[in-house]
Coordinates of C-alpha atoms and ligand atoms in Angstrom, one line a residue:
X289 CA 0.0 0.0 0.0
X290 CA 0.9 3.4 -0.6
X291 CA 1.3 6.4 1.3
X292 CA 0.8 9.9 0.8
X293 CA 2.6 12.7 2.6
X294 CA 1.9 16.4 2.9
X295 CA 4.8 18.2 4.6
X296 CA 8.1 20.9 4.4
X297 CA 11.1 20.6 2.5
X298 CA 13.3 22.3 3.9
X299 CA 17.0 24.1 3.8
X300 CA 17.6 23.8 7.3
X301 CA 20.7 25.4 9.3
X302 CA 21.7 23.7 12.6
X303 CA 23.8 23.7 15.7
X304 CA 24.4 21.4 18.1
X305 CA 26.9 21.3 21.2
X306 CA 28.5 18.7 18.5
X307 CA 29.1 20.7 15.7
X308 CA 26.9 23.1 12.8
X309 CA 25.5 22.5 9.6
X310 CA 24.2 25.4 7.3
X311 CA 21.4 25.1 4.7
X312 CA 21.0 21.1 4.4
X313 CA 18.5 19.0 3.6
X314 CA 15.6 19.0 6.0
X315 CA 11.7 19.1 6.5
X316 CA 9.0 17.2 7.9
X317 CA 7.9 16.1 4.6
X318 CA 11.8 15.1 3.8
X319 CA 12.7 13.0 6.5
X320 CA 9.2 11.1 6.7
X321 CA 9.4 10.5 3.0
X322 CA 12.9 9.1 2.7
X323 CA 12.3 6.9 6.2
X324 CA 8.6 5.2 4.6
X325 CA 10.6 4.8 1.3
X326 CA 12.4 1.8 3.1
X327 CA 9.4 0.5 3.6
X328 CA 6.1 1.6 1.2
X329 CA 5.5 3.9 -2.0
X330 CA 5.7 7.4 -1.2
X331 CA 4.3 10.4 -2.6
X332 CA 5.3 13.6 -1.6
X333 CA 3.0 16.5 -1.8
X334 CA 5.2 19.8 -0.9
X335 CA 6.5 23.1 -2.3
X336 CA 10.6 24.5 -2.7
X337 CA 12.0 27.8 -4.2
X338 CA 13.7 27.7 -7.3
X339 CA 16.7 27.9 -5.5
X340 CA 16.3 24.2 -4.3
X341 CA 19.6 22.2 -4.7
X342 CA 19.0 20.0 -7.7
X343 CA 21.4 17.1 -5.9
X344 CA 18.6 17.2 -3.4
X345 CA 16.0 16.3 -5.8
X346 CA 18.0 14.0 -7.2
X347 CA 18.5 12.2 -3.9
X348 CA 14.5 12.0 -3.0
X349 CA 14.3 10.7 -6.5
X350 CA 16.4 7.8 -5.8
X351 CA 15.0 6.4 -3.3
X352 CA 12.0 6.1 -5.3
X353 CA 9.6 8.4 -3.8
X354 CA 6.9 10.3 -6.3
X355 CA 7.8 13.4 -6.8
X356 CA 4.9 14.3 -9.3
X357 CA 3.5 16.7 -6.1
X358 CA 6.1 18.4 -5.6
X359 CA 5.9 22.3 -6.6
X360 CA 8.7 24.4 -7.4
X361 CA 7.4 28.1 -7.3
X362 CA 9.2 31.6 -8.1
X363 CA 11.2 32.6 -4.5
X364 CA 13.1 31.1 -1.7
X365 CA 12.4 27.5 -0.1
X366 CA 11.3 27.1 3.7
X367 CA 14.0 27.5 5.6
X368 CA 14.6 26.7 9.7
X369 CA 17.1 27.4 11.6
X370 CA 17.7 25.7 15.3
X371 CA 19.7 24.8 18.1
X372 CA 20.0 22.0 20.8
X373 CA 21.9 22.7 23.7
X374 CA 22.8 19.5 25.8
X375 CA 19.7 18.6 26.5
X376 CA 19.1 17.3 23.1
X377 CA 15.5 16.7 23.5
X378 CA 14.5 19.9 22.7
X379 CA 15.4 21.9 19.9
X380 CA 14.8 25.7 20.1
X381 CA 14.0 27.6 17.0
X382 CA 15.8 30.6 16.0
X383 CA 14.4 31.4 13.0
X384 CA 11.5 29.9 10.8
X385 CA 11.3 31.7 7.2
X386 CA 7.9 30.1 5.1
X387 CA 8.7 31.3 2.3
X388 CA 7.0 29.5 -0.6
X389 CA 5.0 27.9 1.8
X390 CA 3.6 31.5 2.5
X391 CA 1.4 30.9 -0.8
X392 CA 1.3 27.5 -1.1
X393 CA -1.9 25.9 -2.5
X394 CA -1.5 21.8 -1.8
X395 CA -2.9 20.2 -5.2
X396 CA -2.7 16.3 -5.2
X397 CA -1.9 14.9 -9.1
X398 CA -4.1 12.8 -10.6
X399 CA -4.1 9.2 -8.8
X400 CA -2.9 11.0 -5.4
X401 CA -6.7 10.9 -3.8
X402 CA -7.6 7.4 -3.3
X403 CA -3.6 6.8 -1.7
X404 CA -5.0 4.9 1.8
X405 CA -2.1 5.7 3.8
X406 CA -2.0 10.2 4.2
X407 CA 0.5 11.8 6.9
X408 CA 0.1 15.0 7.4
X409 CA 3.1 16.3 8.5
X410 CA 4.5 19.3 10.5
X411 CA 3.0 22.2 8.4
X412 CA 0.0 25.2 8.6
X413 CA -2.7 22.9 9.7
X414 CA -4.8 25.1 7.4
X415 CA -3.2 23.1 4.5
X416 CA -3.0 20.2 6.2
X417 CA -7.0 20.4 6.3
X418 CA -6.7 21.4 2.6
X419 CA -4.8 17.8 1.7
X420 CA -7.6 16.2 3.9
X421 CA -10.2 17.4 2.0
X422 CA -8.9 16.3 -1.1
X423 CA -8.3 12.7 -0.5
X424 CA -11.1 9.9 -0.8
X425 CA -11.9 7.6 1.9
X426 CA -8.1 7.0 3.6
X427 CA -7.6 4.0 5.8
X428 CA -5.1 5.8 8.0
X429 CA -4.7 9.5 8.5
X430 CA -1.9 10.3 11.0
X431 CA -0.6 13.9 12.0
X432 CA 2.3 15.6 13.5
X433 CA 2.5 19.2 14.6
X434 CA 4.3 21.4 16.6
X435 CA 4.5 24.5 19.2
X436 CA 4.7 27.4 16.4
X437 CA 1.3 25.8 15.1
X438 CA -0.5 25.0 18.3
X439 CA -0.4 28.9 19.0
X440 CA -0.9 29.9 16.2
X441 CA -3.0 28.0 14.7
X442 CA -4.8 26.6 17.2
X443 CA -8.4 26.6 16.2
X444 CA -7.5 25.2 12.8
X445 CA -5.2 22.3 14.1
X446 CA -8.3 21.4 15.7
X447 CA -10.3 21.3 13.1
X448 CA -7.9 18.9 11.0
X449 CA -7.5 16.6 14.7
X450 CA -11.1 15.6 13.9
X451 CA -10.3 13.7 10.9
X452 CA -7.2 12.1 12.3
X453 CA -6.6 8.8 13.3
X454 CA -3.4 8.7 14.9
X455 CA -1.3 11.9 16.5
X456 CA 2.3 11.4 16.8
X457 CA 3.7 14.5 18.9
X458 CA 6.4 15.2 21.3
X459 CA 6.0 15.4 24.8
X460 CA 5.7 19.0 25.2
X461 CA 3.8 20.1 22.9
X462 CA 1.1 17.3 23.6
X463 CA 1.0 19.2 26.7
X464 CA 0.7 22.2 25.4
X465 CA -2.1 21.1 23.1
X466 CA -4.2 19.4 26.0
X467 CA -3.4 22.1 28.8
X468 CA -2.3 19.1 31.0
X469 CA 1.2 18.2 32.3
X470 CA -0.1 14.7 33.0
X471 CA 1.0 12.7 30.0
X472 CA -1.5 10.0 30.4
X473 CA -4.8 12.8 31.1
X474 CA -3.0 15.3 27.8
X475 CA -3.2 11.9 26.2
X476 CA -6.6 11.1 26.9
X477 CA -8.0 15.0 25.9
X478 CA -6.0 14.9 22.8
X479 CA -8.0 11.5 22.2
X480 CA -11.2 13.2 22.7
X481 CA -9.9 15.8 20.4
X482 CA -10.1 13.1 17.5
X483 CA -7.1 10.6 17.4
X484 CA -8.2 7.4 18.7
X485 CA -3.9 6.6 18.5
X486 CA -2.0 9.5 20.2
X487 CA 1.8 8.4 20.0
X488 CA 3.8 10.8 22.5
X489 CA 7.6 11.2 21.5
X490 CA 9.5 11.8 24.6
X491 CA 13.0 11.8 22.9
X492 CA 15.8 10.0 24.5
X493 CA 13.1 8.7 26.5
X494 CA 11.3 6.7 23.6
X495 CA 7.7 6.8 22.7
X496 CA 4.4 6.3 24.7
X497 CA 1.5 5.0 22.5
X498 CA -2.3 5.2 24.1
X499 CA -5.0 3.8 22.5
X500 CA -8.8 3.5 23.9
X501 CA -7.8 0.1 26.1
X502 CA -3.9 0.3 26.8
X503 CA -0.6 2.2 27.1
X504 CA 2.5 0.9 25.2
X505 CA 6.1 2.1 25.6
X506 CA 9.4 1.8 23.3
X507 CA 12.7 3.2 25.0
X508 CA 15.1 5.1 23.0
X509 CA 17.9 3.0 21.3
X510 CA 20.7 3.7 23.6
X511 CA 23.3 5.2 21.5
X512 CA 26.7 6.3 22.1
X513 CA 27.0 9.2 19.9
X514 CA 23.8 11.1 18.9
X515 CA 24.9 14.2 16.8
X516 CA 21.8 15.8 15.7
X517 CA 18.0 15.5 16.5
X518 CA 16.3 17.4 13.9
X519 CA 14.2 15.1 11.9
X520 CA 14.3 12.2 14.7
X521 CA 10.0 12.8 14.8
X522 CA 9.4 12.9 11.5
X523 CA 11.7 10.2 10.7
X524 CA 10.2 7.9 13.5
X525 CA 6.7 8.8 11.8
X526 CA 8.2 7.7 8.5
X527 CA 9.0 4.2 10.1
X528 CA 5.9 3.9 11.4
X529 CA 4.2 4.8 8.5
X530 CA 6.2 2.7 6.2
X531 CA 5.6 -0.4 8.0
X532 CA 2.1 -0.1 8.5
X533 CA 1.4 0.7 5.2
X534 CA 3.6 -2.5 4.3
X535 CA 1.6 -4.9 6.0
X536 CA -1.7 -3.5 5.4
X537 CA -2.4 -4.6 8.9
X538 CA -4.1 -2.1 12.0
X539 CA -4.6 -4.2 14.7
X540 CA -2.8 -3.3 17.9
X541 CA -0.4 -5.8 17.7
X542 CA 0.7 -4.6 14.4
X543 CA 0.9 -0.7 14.9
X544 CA 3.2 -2.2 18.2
X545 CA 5.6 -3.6 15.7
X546 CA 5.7 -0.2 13.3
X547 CA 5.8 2.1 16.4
X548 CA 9.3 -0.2 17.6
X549 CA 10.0 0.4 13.5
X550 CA 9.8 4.1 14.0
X551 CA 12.2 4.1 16.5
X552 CA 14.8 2.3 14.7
X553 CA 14.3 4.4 11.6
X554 CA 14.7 7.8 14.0
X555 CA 18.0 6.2 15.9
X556 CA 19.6 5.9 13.0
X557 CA 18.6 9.9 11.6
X558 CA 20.2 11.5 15.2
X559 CA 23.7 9.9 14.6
X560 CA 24.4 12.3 11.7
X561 CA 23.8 15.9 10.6
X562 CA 20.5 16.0 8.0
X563 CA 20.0 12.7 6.1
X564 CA 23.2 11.7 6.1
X565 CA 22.7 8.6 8.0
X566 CA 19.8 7.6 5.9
X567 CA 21.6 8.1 2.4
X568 CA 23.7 5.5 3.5
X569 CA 21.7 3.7 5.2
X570 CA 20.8 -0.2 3.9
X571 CA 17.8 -2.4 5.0
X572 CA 19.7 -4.8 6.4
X573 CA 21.2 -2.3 9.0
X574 CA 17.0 -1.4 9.9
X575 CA 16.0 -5.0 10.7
X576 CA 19.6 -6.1 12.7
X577 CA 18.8 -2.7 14.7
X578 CA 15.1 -3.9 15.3
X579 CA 16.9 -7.4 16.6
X580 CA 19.0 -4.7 19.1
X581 CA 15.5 -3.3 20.1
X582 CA 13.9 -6.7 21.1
X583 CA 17.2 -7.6 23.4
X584 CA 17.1 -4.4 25.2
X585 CA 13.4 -5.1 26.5
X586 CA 13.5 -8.6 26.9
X587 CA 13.0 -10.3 30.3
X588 CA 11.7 -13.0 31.6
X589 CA 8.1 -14.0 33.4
X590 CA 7.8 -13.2 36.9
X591 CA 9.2 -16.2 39.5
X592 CA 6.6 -18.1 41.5
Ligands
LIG78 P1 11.6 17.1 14.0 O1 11.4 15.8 13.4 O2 10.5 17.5 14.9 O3 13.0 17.3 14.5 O4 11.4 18.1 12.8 C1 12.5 18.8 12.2 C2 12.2 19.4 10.8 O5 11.0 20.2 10.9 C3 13.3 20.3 10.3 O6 13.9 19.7 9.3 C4 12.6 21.6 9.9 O7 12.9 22.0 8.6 C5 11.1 21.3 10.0 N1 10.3 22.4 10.6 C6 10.7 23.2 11.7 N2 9.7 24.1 11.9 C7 8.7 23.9 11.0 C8 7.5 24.6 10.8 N3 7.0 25.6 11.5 N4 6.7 24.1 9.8 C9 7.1 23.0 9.0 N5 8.3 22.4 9.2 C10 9.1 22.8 10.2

């Protein structure tokens, strides 16, 4: 099954306590894309400048993702600029420019509607509503957001939670969205919200998933060296996705297995600058890393 993805593409300028990178490769819709294309047919609905590096391009191309979406309009592309400090879990945004995103108008190809797999990712949740309302009867809508959007956009990011299935979203801002520091009560108002799956990233502290009946928890891969976190959401998102939409399958036991999929897709993102890791990444390297993930939660039944 295929999966269609609405989200930025990005030139994104970074700085860690490990090091800087200026104007690379970035964007929700960039990292989720090339993290499902391991797994699932992608198509990318998003908008660059003409001033988009064609090597760029050229890279999304290769690993197969349909491109046919994506709009290249007169002006500059979306462009972020952050920082971590050593608390890597949070990244703190110096600058956000929109850009061509200011005007962008999200038109799905012919043959994009009926794709039953949609993420929207991290963008206006105006146009996120906009993809929404263009696609026919999905079997999965799934959504990712962030601070700059739930203030100030608020009433329009609920508006597009109605129609969503599953929220993946970090820790803070799921508190910010509910108005709860309890995780498990922001959990359950984002659920009345819409999602009936709210996935809550917590960084190096893994992922809670809540669903109507049960709470399910994947730690972090423990990794020595963890250089930079942008894209580790949207690249977990891109796992999950992938997977799902690869099996077909949405029982609990099944979203489980793409949720632990997600995390290895994201571990692997944080131990480079941009998409470095994933351009060399193989998907051998993605199923010996899920292996590592069974180990480090396996233990035995309780003694009598
Ligand atoms: P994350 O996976 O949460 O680390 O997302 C990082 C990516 O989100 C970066 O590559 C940025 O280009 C992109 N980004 C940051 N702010 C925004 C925004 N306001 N709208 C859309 N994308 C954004």
């Amino acid at each position: 099954m295929s999966i269609l993805v609405v989200g930025s593409v990005a030139l994104d300028s970074v700085e860690t306590p490990f090091g800087r990178a200026e104007e690379v490769l970035g964007g929700s819709g960039t990292y989720f894309s090339t993290a499902a294309s391991f797994f699932a047919d992608v198509k990318l609905v998003a908008v660059v400048g003409e001033d988009f590096p064609e090597e760029h391009t050229g890279f999304l191309k290769s690993r197969g993702i349909d491109l046919a979406g994506l709009q290249v309009a007169p002006g500059r592309t979306f462009r972020w600029r952050g920082h971590y400090g050593f608390d890597l879990n949070e990244a703190h945004t110096l600058e956000t420019q929109l850009n061509v995103f200011e005007a962008f108008r999200p038109q799905l190809p012919p043959g994009y509607a009926d794709t039953p797999y949609v993420f929207l990712g991290n963008i206006d949740p105006e146009l996120q509503l906009e993809v929404l309302l263009q696609v026919i009867r999905p079997r999965l809508v799934a959504c990712d957001t962030m601070n700059f959007w739930i203030d100030g956009k608020r009433e329009a990011l609920l508006k597009t939670l109605r129609y969503v299935d599953l929220l993946a979203i970090n820790e803070g801002e799921a508190r910010q969205l509910a108005g709860e520091a309890n995780l498990v009560k922001a959990a359950r108002r984002i659920m009345a919200m819409g999602p009936r799956i709210v996935v809550i990233k917590r960084g190096e502290y893994g992922v809670l998933m809540f669903t109507e009946h049960a709470v399910f928890a994947v730690p972090a891969f423990p990794l020595e060296d963890v250089f930079d976190p942008t894209g580790a959401g949207d690249t977990f998102a891109g796992g999950l996705m992938g997977h799902l939409a690869a099996n077909d399958n949405l029982e609990e036991s099944a979203v489980r297995q793409a949720v632990v999929f997600g995390s290895v897709m994201a571990s692997f993102t944080v131990e480079q600058f941009s998409l470095e890791r994933l351009k060399e990444l193989s998907y051998e390297e993605i199923q010996d890393r899920y292996l590592k993930f069974r180990l480090l939660t396996e233990f035995g039944p309780a003694a009598d």
